[in-house]
Short mmCIF file of N, CA and C in Angstrom, two decimals:
data_model
loop_
_atom_site.label_atom_id
_atom_site.label_comp_id
_atom_site.label_asym_id
_atom_site.label_seq_id
_atom_site.Cartn_x
_atom_site.Cartn_y
_atom_site.Cartn_z
N MET A 174 3.74 -23.27 0.28
CA MET A 174 5.16 -23.41 0.09
C MET A 174 5.82 -22.08 0.47
N PRO A 175 6.82 -22.07 1.37
CA PRO A 175 7.46 -20.83 1.79
C PRO A 175 8.27 -20.21 0.66
N MET A 176 8.33 -18.89 0.71
CA MET A 176 9.05 -18.15 -0.31
C MET A 176 10.55 -18.22 -0.02
N GLU A 177 11.34 -18.50 -1.04
CA GLU A 177 12.78 -18.51 -0.89
C GLU A 177 13.25 -17.07 -0.67
N LYS A 178 14.35 -16.89 0.03
CA LYS A 178 14.86 -15.55 0.30
C LYS A 178 15.14 -14.79 -0.98
N SER A 179 15.61 -15.46 -2.01
CA SER A 179 15.93 -14.79 -3.26
C SER A 179 14.68 -14.35 -4.01
N GLU A 180 13.52 -14.86 -3.62
CA GLU A 180 12.28 -14.50 -4.30
C GLU A 180 11.68 -13.21 -3.76
N ALA A 181 12.06 -12.76 -2.58
CA ALA A 181 11.46 -11.58 -1.97
C ALA A 181 11.62 -10.33 -2.84
N PRO A 182 12.84 -9.99 -3.34
CA PRO A 182 12.97 -8.81 -4.19
C PRO A 182 12.13 -8.93 -5.45
N ARG A 183 12.04 -10.13 -6.02
CA ARG A 183 11.23 -10.33 -7.22
C ARG A 183 9.76 -10.10 -6.89
N SER A 184 9.31 -10.54 -5.73
CA SER A 184 7.92 -10.34 -5.32
C SER A 184 7.61 -8.87 -5.16
N LEU A 185 8.55 -8.12 -4.57
CA LEU A 185 8.34 -6.68 -4.41
C LEU A 185 8.31 -5.99 -5.77
N LEU A 186 9.15 -6.44 -6.71
CA LEU A 186 9.15 -5.88 -8.05
C LEU A 186 7.82 -6.15 -8.73
N VAL A 187 7.31 -7.37 -8.63
CA VAL A 187 6.02 -7.72 -9.22
C VAL A 187 4.92 -6.86 -8.60
N LEU A 188 4.97 -6.67 -7.29
CA LEU A 188 3.98 -5.84 -6.61
C LEU A 188 4.04 -4.41 -7.12
N ALA A 189 5.25 -3.87 -7.28
CA ALA A 189 5.41 -2.50 -7.77
C ALA A 189 4.87 -2.37 -9.19
N VAL A 190 5.17 -3.33 -10.05
CA VAL A 190 4.67 -3.30 -11.43
C VAL A 190 3.14 -3.37 -11.44
N CYS A 191 2.56 -4.22 -10.61
CA CYS A 191 1.10 -4.31 -10.53
C CYS A 191 0.49 -3.00 -10.08
N ALA A 192 1.11 -2.34 -9.11
CA ALA A 192 0.59 -1.06 -8.62
C ALA A 192 0.62 -0.01 -9.72
N VAL A 193 1.70 0.00 -10.54
CA VAL A 193 1.79 0.95 -11.65
C VAL A 193 0.71 0.66 -12.68
N ILE A 194 0.49 -0.60 -13.00
CA ILE A 194 -0.54 -0.97 -13.97
C ILE A 194 -1.91 -0.57 -13.48
N VAL A 195 -2.21 -0.84 -12.21
CA VAL A 195 -3.51 -0.47 -11.65
C VAL A 195 -3.69 1.03 -11.67
N ALA A 196 -2.64 1.79 -11.31
CA ALA A 196 -2.72 3.25 -11.33
C ALA A 196 -2.95 3.76 -12.75
N ALA A 197 -2.25 3.16 -13.73
CA ALA A 197 -2.44 3.56 -15.12
C ALA A 197 -3.85 3.24 -15.60
N MET A 198 -4.37 2.10 -15.21
CA MET A 198 -5.74 1.74 -15.59
C MET A 198 -6.73 2.72 -14.99
N GLY A 199 -6.50 3.14 -13.76
CA GLY A 199 -7.39 4.10 -13.11
C GLY A 199 -7.40 5.41 -13.87
N ALA A 200 -6.23 5.88 -14.32
CA ALA A 200 -6.15 7.11 -15.09
C ALA A 200 -6.82 6.93 -16.45
N TRP A 201 -6.60 5.77 -17.10
CA TRP A 201 -7.20 5.53 -18.40
C TRP A 201 -8.71 5.50 -18.30
N LEU A 202 -9.24 4.86 -17.26
CA LEU A 202 -10.69 4.76 -17.11
C LEU A 202 -11.34 6.10 -16.81
N SER A 203 -10.57 7.10 -16.38
CA SER A 203 -11.17 8.38 -16.04
C SER A 203 -11.18 9.36 -17.21
N PHE A 204 -10.72 8.95 -18.39
CA PHE A 204 -10.79 9.83 -19.55
C PHE A 204 -12.24 10.03 -19.97
N ALA A 205 -12.57 11.27 -20.27
CA ALA A 205 -13.90 11.58 -20.78
C ALA A 205 -13.89 11.40 -22.29
N PRO A 206 -14.98 10.91 -22.90
CA PRO A 206 -14.99 10.72 -24.35
C PRO A 206 -14.95 12.06 -25.08
N VAL A 207 -14.32 12.06 -26.24
CA VAL A 207 -14.27 13.25 -27.08
C VAL A 207 -15.45 13.19 -28.03
N SER A 208 -16.21 14.29 -28.11
CA SER A 208 -17.35 14.30 -29.03
C SER A 208 -16.90 14.77 -30.40
N GLY A 209 -17.64 14.36 -31.41
CA GLY A 209 -17.33 14.77 -32.77
C GLY A 209 -16.47 13.74 -33.49
N PRO A 210 -16.35 13.88 -34.81
CA PRO A 210 -15.59 12.91 -35.59
C PRO A 210 -14.08 13.08 -35.38
N VAL A 211 -13.39 11.99 -35.49
CA VAL A 211 -11.94 12.01 -35.39
C VAL A 211 -11.41 11.58 -36.74
N SER A 212 -10.56 12.43 -37.35
CA SER A 212 -10.02 12.05 -38.65
C SER A 212 -8.51 12.23 -38.64
N GLY A 213 -7.81 11.19 -38.98
CA GLY A 213 -6.37 11.26 -39.13
C GLY A 213 -5.59 11.20 -37.82
N GLN A 214 -5.90 12.06 -36.89
CA GLN A 214 -5.16 12.10 -35.64
C GLN A 214 -6.13 11.92 -34.47
N VAL A 215 -5.61 11.38 -33.43
CA VAL A 215 -6.39 11.26 -32.21
C VAL A 215 -6.02 12.43 -31.31
N SER A 216 -7.03 13.19 -30.93
CA SER A 216 -6.76 14.32 -30.05
C SER A 216 -6.71 13.85 -28.61
N SER A 217 -6.09 14.62 -27.76
CA SER A 217 -6.01 14.27 -26.34
C SER A 217 -7.37 14.50 -25.69
N PRO A 218 -7.93 13.46 -25.11
CA PRO A 218 -9.21 13.64 -24.45
C PRO A 218 -9.04 14.42 -23.15
N ALA A 219 -10.10 15.11 -22.77
CA ALA A 219 -10.09 15.82 -21.49
C ALA A 219 -10.15 14.79 -20.37
N MET A 220 -9.36 14.99 -19.36
CA MET A 220 -9.36 14.02 -18.26
C MET A 220 -10.22 14.55 -17.13
N SER A 221 -11.10 13.70 -16.66
CA SER A 221 -11.96 14.05 -15.54
C SER A 221 -11.21 13.76 -14.25
N THR A 222 -10.91 14.81 -13.49
CA THR A 222 -10.19 14.59 -12.23
C THR A 222 -11.13 14.14 -11.14
N ALA A 223 -12.43 14.33 -11.30
CA ALA A 223 -13.38 13.92 -10.26
C ALA A 223 -13.42 12.41 -10.10
N ALA A 224 -13.16 11.67 -11.19
CA ALA A 224 -13.26 10.21 -11.14
C ALA A 224 -11.97 9.56 -10.64
N ARG A 225 -10.91 10.33 -10.52
CA ARG A 225 -9.62 9.76 -10.13
C ARG A 225 -9.45 9.81 -8.62
N SER A 226 -8.86 8.77 -8.08
CA SER A 226 -8.51 8.82 -6.66
C SER A 226 -7.16 9.49 -6.53
N PRO A 227 -6.97 10.27 -5.47
CA PRO A 227 -5.69 10.94 -5.33
C PRO A 227 -4.57 9.94 -5.06
N ALA A 228 -3.48 10.16 -5.69
CA ALA A 228 -2.29 9.33 -5.44
C ALA A 228 -1.20 10.26 -4.94
N VAL A 229 -0.50 9.85 -3.96
CA VAL A 229 0.59 10.64 -3.43
C VAL A 229 1.85 10.17 -4.11
N ALA A 230 2.53 11.08 -4.76
CA ALA A 230 3.67 10.70 -5.57
C ALA A 230 4.95 10.59 -4.75
N GLY A 231 5.78 9.69 -5.17
CA GLY A 231 7.15 9.62 -4.74
C GLY A 231 7.44 9.13 -3.34
N GLY A 232 8.52 8.41 -3.24
CA GLY A 232 9.14 8.04 -2.00
C GLY A 232 8.33 7.25 -1.00
N THR A 233 8.98 7.03 0.13
CA THR A 233 8.38 6.30 1.23
C THR A 233 8.40 7.21 2.44
N ALA A 234 7.23 7.44 3.02
CA ALA A 234 7.16 8.22 4.26
C ALA A 234 7.66 7.34 5.40
N VAL A 235 8.31 7.95 6.36
CA VAL A 235 8.81 7.21 7.52
C VAL A 235 8.00 7.64 8.73
N ALA A 236 7.36 6.67 9.37
CA ALA A 236 6.53 6.96 10.54
C ALA A 236 7.35 6.77 11.80
N GLY A 237 7.10 7.62 12.78
CA GLY A 237 7.72 7.45 14.10
C GLY A 237 6.96 6.40 14.88
N PHE A 238 7.67 5.62 15.67
CA PHE A 238 7.03 4.52 16.40
C PHE A 238 6.16 5.03 17.54
N ASP A 239 5.03 4.35 17.73
CA ASP A 239 4.15 4.55 18.88
C ASP A 239 3.45 3.23 19.12
N SER A 240 3.24 2.86 20.36
CA SER A 240 2.54 1.59 20.63
C SER A 240 1.08 1.67 20.21
N ALA A 241 0.55 2.89 20.05
CA ALA A 241 -0.79 3.12 19.49
C ALA A 241 -0.57 3.87 18.18
N MET A 242 -0.25 3.14 17.11
CA MET A 242 0.17 3.71 15.82
C MET A 242 -1.00 4.25 15.03
N THR A 243 -0.83 5.45 14.48
CA THR A 243 -1.74 5.99 13.49
C THR A 243 -0.91 6.28 12.25
N PHE A 244 -1.18 5.52 11.18
CA PHE A 244 -0.51 5.74 9.91
C PHE A 244 -1.29 6.80 9.15
N ASN A 245 -0.61 7.82 8.63
CA ASN A 245 -1.25 8.90 7.90
C ASN A 245 -1.20 8.58 6.40
N ALA A 246 -2.33 8.15 5.85
CA ALA A 246 -2.38 7.76 4.43
C ALA A 246 -2.14 8.94 3.51
N ALA A 247 -2.37 10.17 4.00
CA ALA A 247 -2.11 11.35 3.18
C ALA A 247 -0.61 11.63 3.04
N ALA A 248 0.22 10.99 3.86
CA ALA A 248 1.67 11.21 3.81
C ALA A 248 2.33 10.51 2.63
N GLY A 249 1.66 9.51 2.07
CA GLY A 249 2.22 8.79 0.94
C GLY A 249 1.56 7.44 0.78
N ASN A 250 1.80 6.82 -0.36
CA ASN A 250 1.23 5.50 -0.62
C ASN A 250 2.13 4.39 -0.10
N SER A 251 3.26 4.78 0.49
CA SER A 251 4.19 3.82 1.06
C SER A 251 4.71 4.40 2.37
N ILE A 252 4.53 3.65 3.46
CA ILE A 252 4.95 4.12 4.78
C ILE A 252 5.81 3.05 5.44
N LYS A 253 6.98 3.47 5.93
CA LYS A 253 7.90 2.56 6.61
C LYS A 253 7.86 2.84 8.11
N LEU A 254 7.85 1.77 8.89
CA LEU A 254 7.88 1.87 10.34
C LEU A 254 8.89 0.86 10.88
N VAL A 255 9.83 1.34 11.68
CA VAL A 255 10.74 0.45 12.40
C VAL A 255 10.11 0.22 13.77
N LEU A 256 9.85 -1.04 14.07
CA LEU A 256 9.18 -1.41 15.31
C LEU A 256 10.18 -1.37 16.47
N ALA A 257 10.00 -0.39 17.36
CA ALA A 257 10.86 -0.25 18.53
C ALA A 257 10.19 -0.88 19.75
N GLY A 258 9.05 -1.50 19.53
CA GLY A 258 8.27 -2.16 20.57
C GLY A 258 7.06 -2.79 19.90
N ASP A 259 6.17 -3.36 20.69
CA ASP A 259 4.95 -3.95 20.14
C ASP A 259 3.95 -2.85 19.82
N VAL A 260 3.25 -2.98 18.69
CA VAL A 260 2.16 -2.08 18.36
C VAL A 260 0.90 -2.71 18.93
N LEU A 261 0.34 -2.07 19.95
CA LEU A 261 -0.81 -2.62 20.67
C LEU A 261 -2.13 -2.27 20.00
N SER A 262 -2.17 -1.16 19.26
CA SER A 262 -3.35 -0.78 18.48
C SER A 262 -2.87 0.08 17.32
N SER A 263 -3.64 0.07 16.23
CA SER A 263 -3.25 0.88 15.08
C SER A 263 -4.48 1.28 14.29
N SER A 264 -4.31 2.36 13.52
CA SER A 264 -5.36 2.85 12.63
C SER A 264 -4.69 3.54 11.45
N ILE A 265 -5.49 3.79 10.41
CA ILE A 265 -4.99 4.51 9.24
C ILE A 265 -5.87 5.74 9.07
N ALA A 266 -5.25 6.92 9.19
CA ALA A 266 -5.97 8.18 9.10
C ALA A 266 -5.86 8.76 7.69
N ASN A 267 -6.82 9.59 7.33
CA ASN A 267 -6.82 10.37 6.08
C ASN A 267 -6.74 9.55 4.80
N PRO A 268 -7.44 8.41 4.73
CA PRO A 268 -7.41 7.64 3.47
C PRO A 268 -8.37 8.24 2.45
N SER A 269 -8.15 7.89 1.20
CA SER A 269 -9.05 8.27 0.11
C SER A 269 -9.57 6.99 -0.53
N PRO A 270 -10.88 6.95 -0.86
CA PRO A 270 -11.41 5.76 -1.53
C PRO A 270 -10.62 5.46 -2.81
N GLY A 271 -10.25 4.20 -2.97
CA GLY A 271 -9.46 3.79 -4.13
C GLY A 271 -7.96 3.86 -3.90
N GLN A 272 -7.54 4.38 -2.77
CA GLN A 272 -6.11 4.52 -2.48
C GLN A 272 -5.48 3.17 -2.17
N PHE A 273 -4.28 2.97 -2.68
CA PHE A 273 -3.45 1.83 -2.35
C PHE A 273 -2.42 2.30 -1.33
N LEU A 274 -2.16 1.49 -0.33
CA LEU A 274 -1.18 1.84 0.70
C LEU A 274 -0.32 0.62 1.00
N THR A 275 0.99 0.82 0.99
CA THR A 275 1.92 -0.23 1.37
C THR A 275 2.56 0.14 2.70
N LEU A 276 2.46 -0.76 3.66
CA LEU A 276 3.13 -0.60 4.94
C LEU A 276 4.36 -1.50 4.95
N LEU A 277 5.51 -0.91 5.17
CA LEU A 277 6.76 -1.65 5.29
C LEU A 277 7.12 -1.65 6.77
N LEU A 278 6.97 -2.79 7.40
CA LEU A 278 7.16 -2.91 8.85
C LEU A 278 8.44 -3.68 9.12
N CYS A 279 9.37 -3.02 9.81
CA CYS A 279 10.70 -3.58 10.03
C CYS A 279 10.96 -3.81 11.51
N GLN A 280 11.49 -4.96 11.81
CA GLN A 280 11.92 -5.24 13.18
C GLN A 280 13.18 -4.41 13.47
N ASP A 281 13.32 -4.00 14.73
CA ASP A 281 14.54 -3.31 15.14
C ASP A 281 15.64 -4.34 15.44
N ASP A 282 16.70 -3.91 16.11
CA ASP A 282 17.82 -4.82 16.44
C ASP A 282 17.41 -5.93 17.40
N VAL A 283 16.33 -5.72 18.14
CA VAL A 283 15.86 -6.72 19.11
C VAL A 283 15.02 -7.78 18.42
N GLY A 284 14.07 -7.34 17.56
CA GLY A 284 13.19 -8.26 16.84
C GLY A 284 12.06 -8.78 17.71
N ALA A 285 11.28 -9.68 17.15
CA ALA A 285 10.13 -10.33 17.82
C ALA A 285 9.06 -9.34 18.23
N ARG A 286 8.98 -8.17 17.55
CA ARG A 286 7.93 -7.19 17.83
C ARG A 286 6.65 -7.64 17.14
N THR A 287 5.52 -7.32 17.74
CA THR A 287 4.24 -7.73 17.17
C THR A 287 3.44 -6.51 16.72
N MET A 288 2.46 -6.76 15.87
CA MET A 288 1.64 -5.71 15.27
C MET A 288 0.17 -6.03 15.47
N SER A 289 -0.58 -5.10 16.05
CA SER A 289 -2.04 -5.19 16.09
C SER A 289 -2.54 -4.37 14.91
N TRP A 290 -3.20 -5.04 13.98
CA TRP A 290 -3.63 -4.40 12.74
C TRP A 290 -4.88 -3.56 12.96
N PRO A 291 -5.11 -2.53 12.11
CA PRO A 291 -6.33 -1.72 12.24
C PRO A 291 -7.58 -2.59 12.13
N ALA A 292 -8.61 -2.22 12.87
CA ALA A 292 -9.86 -3.00 12.89
C ALA A 292 -10.51 -3.07 11.51
N ASN A 293 -10.33 -2.03 10.69
CA ASN A 293 -10.97 -2.02 9.37
C ASN A 293 -10.05 -2.52 8.26
N LEU A 294 -8.98 -3.23 8.62
CA LEU A 294 -8.09 -3.87 7.64
C LEU A 294 -8.46 -5.34 7.55
N LYS A 295 -8.95 -5.74 6.39
CA LYS A 295 -9.36 -7.12 6.16
C LYS A 295 -8.17 -7.89 5.57
N LEU A 296 -7.58 -8.72 6.42
CA LEU A 296 -6.39 -9.48 6.03
C LEU A 296 -6.77 -10.80 5.37
N ALA A 297 -6.04 -11.17 4.32
CA ALA A 297 -6.23 -12.48 3.69
C ALA A 297 -5.90 -13.55 4.73
N GLY A 298 -6.80 -14.47 4.94
CA GLY A 298 -6.58 -15.51 5.93
C GLY A 298 -6.81 -15.06 7.35
N GLY A 299 -7.13 -13.78 7.55
CA GLY A 299 -7.48 -13.26 8.87
C GLY A 299 -6.32 -12.81 9.74
N SER A 300 -5.08 -13.08 9.34
CA SER A 300 -3.95 -12.64 10.16
C SER A 300 -2.70 -12.45 9.31
N PHE A 301 -1.75 -11.74 9.86
CA PHE A 301 -0.45 -11.55 9.22
C PHE A 301 0.59 -11.36 10.33
N PRO A 302 1.12 -12.48 10.86
CA PRO A 302 2.17 -12.36 11.87
C PRO A 302 3.48 -11.93 11.21
N LEU A 303 4.14 -10.98 11.81
CA LEU A 303 5.37 -10.45 11.23
C LEU A 303 6.55 -11.40 11.44
N THR A 304 7.51 -11.30 10.54
CA THR A 304 8.76 -12.04 10.69
C THR A 304 9.44 -11.57 11.97
N PRO A 305 9.78 -12.48 12.89
CA PRO A 305 10.33 -12.05 14.18
C PRO A 305 11.83 -11.73 14.18
N SER A 306 12.54 -12.10 13.15
CA SER A 306 14.00 -11.93 13.13
C SER A 306 14.40 -10.45 13.18
N PRO A 307 15.44 -10.12 13.96
CA PRO A 307 15.90 -8.73 14.03
C PRO A 307 16.26 -8.19 12.65
N ASN A 308 15.96 -6.90 12.46
CA ASN A 308 16.34 -6.15 11.25
C ASN A 308 15.74 -6.71 9.96
N GLN A 309 14.63 -7.43 10.04
CA GLN A 309 13.94 -7.94 8.85
C GLN A 309 12.66 -7.13 8.64
N CYS A 310 12.28 -6.95 7.38
CA CYS A 310 11.09 -6.16 7.05
C CYS A 310 10.06 -7.01 6.33
N ASP A 311 8.80 -6.75 6.61
CA ASP A 311 7.67 -7.35 5.91
C ASP A 311 6.86 -6.22 5.29
N ALA A 312 6.17 -6.50 4.19
CA ALA A 312 5.37 -5.48 3.52
C ALA A 312 3.95 -5.99 3.34
N LEU A 313 3.00 -5.07 3.49
CA LEU A 313 1.59 -5.37 3.26
C LEU A 313 1.01 -4.24 2.42
N THR A 314 0.31 -4.58 1.35
CA THR A 314 -0.35 -3.59 0.50
C THR A 314 -1.85 -3.84 0.56
N ALA A 315 -2.60 -2.74 0.70
CA ALA A 315 -4.05 -2.82 0.80
C ALA A 315 -4.67 -1.70 -0.02
N VAL A 316 -5.94 -1.88 -0.37
CA VAL A 316 -6.70 -0.86 -1.09
C VAL A 316 -7.90 -0.47 -0.22
N TYR A 317 -8.26 0.81 -0.25
CA TYR A 317 -9.33 1.35 0.59
C TYR A 317 -10.60 1.55 -0.23
N ASP A 318 -11.73 1.04 0.27
CA ASP A 318 -13.00 1.17 -0.46
C ASP A 318 -13.90 2.28 0.08
N GLY A 319 -13.42 3.08 1.00
CA GLY A 319 -14.23 4.12 1.62
C GLY A 319 -14.63 3.76 3.04
N ASN A 320 -14.60 2.48 3.37
CA ASN A 320 -14.91 2.01 4.72
C ASN A 320 -13.83 1.09 5.27
N ASN A 321 -13.36 0.18 4.43
CA ASN A 321 -12.40 -0.83 4.87
C ASN A 321 -11.19 -0.86 3.95
N TRP A 322 -10.08 -1.33 4.51
CA TRP A 322 -8.88 -1.64 3.75
C TRP A 322 -8.89 -3.13 3.47
N TYR A 323 -8.55 -3.52 2.25
CA TYR A 323 -8.51 -4.93 1.87
C TYR A 323 -7.10 -5.27 1.41
N GLU A 324 -6.50 -6.26 2.07
CA GLU A 324 -5.16 -6.69 1.69
C GLU A 324 -5.18 -7.23 0.27
N ILE A 325 -4.22 -6.77 -0.53
CA ILE A 325 -4.11 -7.29 -1.89
C ILE A 325 -2.77 -7.99 -2.11
N ALA A 326 -1.79 -7.74 -1.22
CA ALA A 326 -0.49 -8.40 -1.36
C ALA A 326 0.27 -8.31 -0.05
N ARG A 327 1.16 -9.26 0.14
CA ARG A 327 2.09 -9.23 1.28
C ARG A 327 3.40 -9.87 0.87
N SER A 328 4.45 -9.47 1.55
CA SER A 328 5.77 -10.03 1.32
C SER A 328 6.44 -10.19 2.67
N MET A 329 6.85 -11.42 2.97
CA MET A 329 7.52 -11.69 4.24
C MET A 329 9.00 -11.92 3.98
N ASN A 330 9.82 -11.31 4.79
CA ASN A 330 11.27 -11.42 4.65
C ASN A 330 11.80 -12.29 5.77
N GLU A 331 11.53 -13.58 5.69
CA GLU A 331 11.86 -14.50 6.78
C GLU A 331 13.33 -14.78 6.87
#
């Protein structure tokens, strides 16, 4: 069943809330246990930074267009690209295992631009054709396991 236009912002909100919950769970799971008895108050446990995946805080990085796109995962967990032509090949550089990355891909005033996804991005259903309408944006979120990116969510703005 196609998503209604009014549902797209709600879907992005749900996606954002899920990302915050997952990030919080990752931080919670990396707490080291406190030794010794606890009486009356709970002390702050020491946090192990070795177990945490790096997260890049704040904002959306804006990538410059290239028909052979390289998205820099170290630039942020959210990257926006306005498609000024077809992307014939793409890759994601500098990822960290456990990193979540959202790509916001927007058609320019012309529209009908296409995207060749990175070879190590495993898409649900095997493909993700972009909305062809001019000035419309689609979003894809994936998580990196150290070798491959796995799609966990998408939002189409048809």
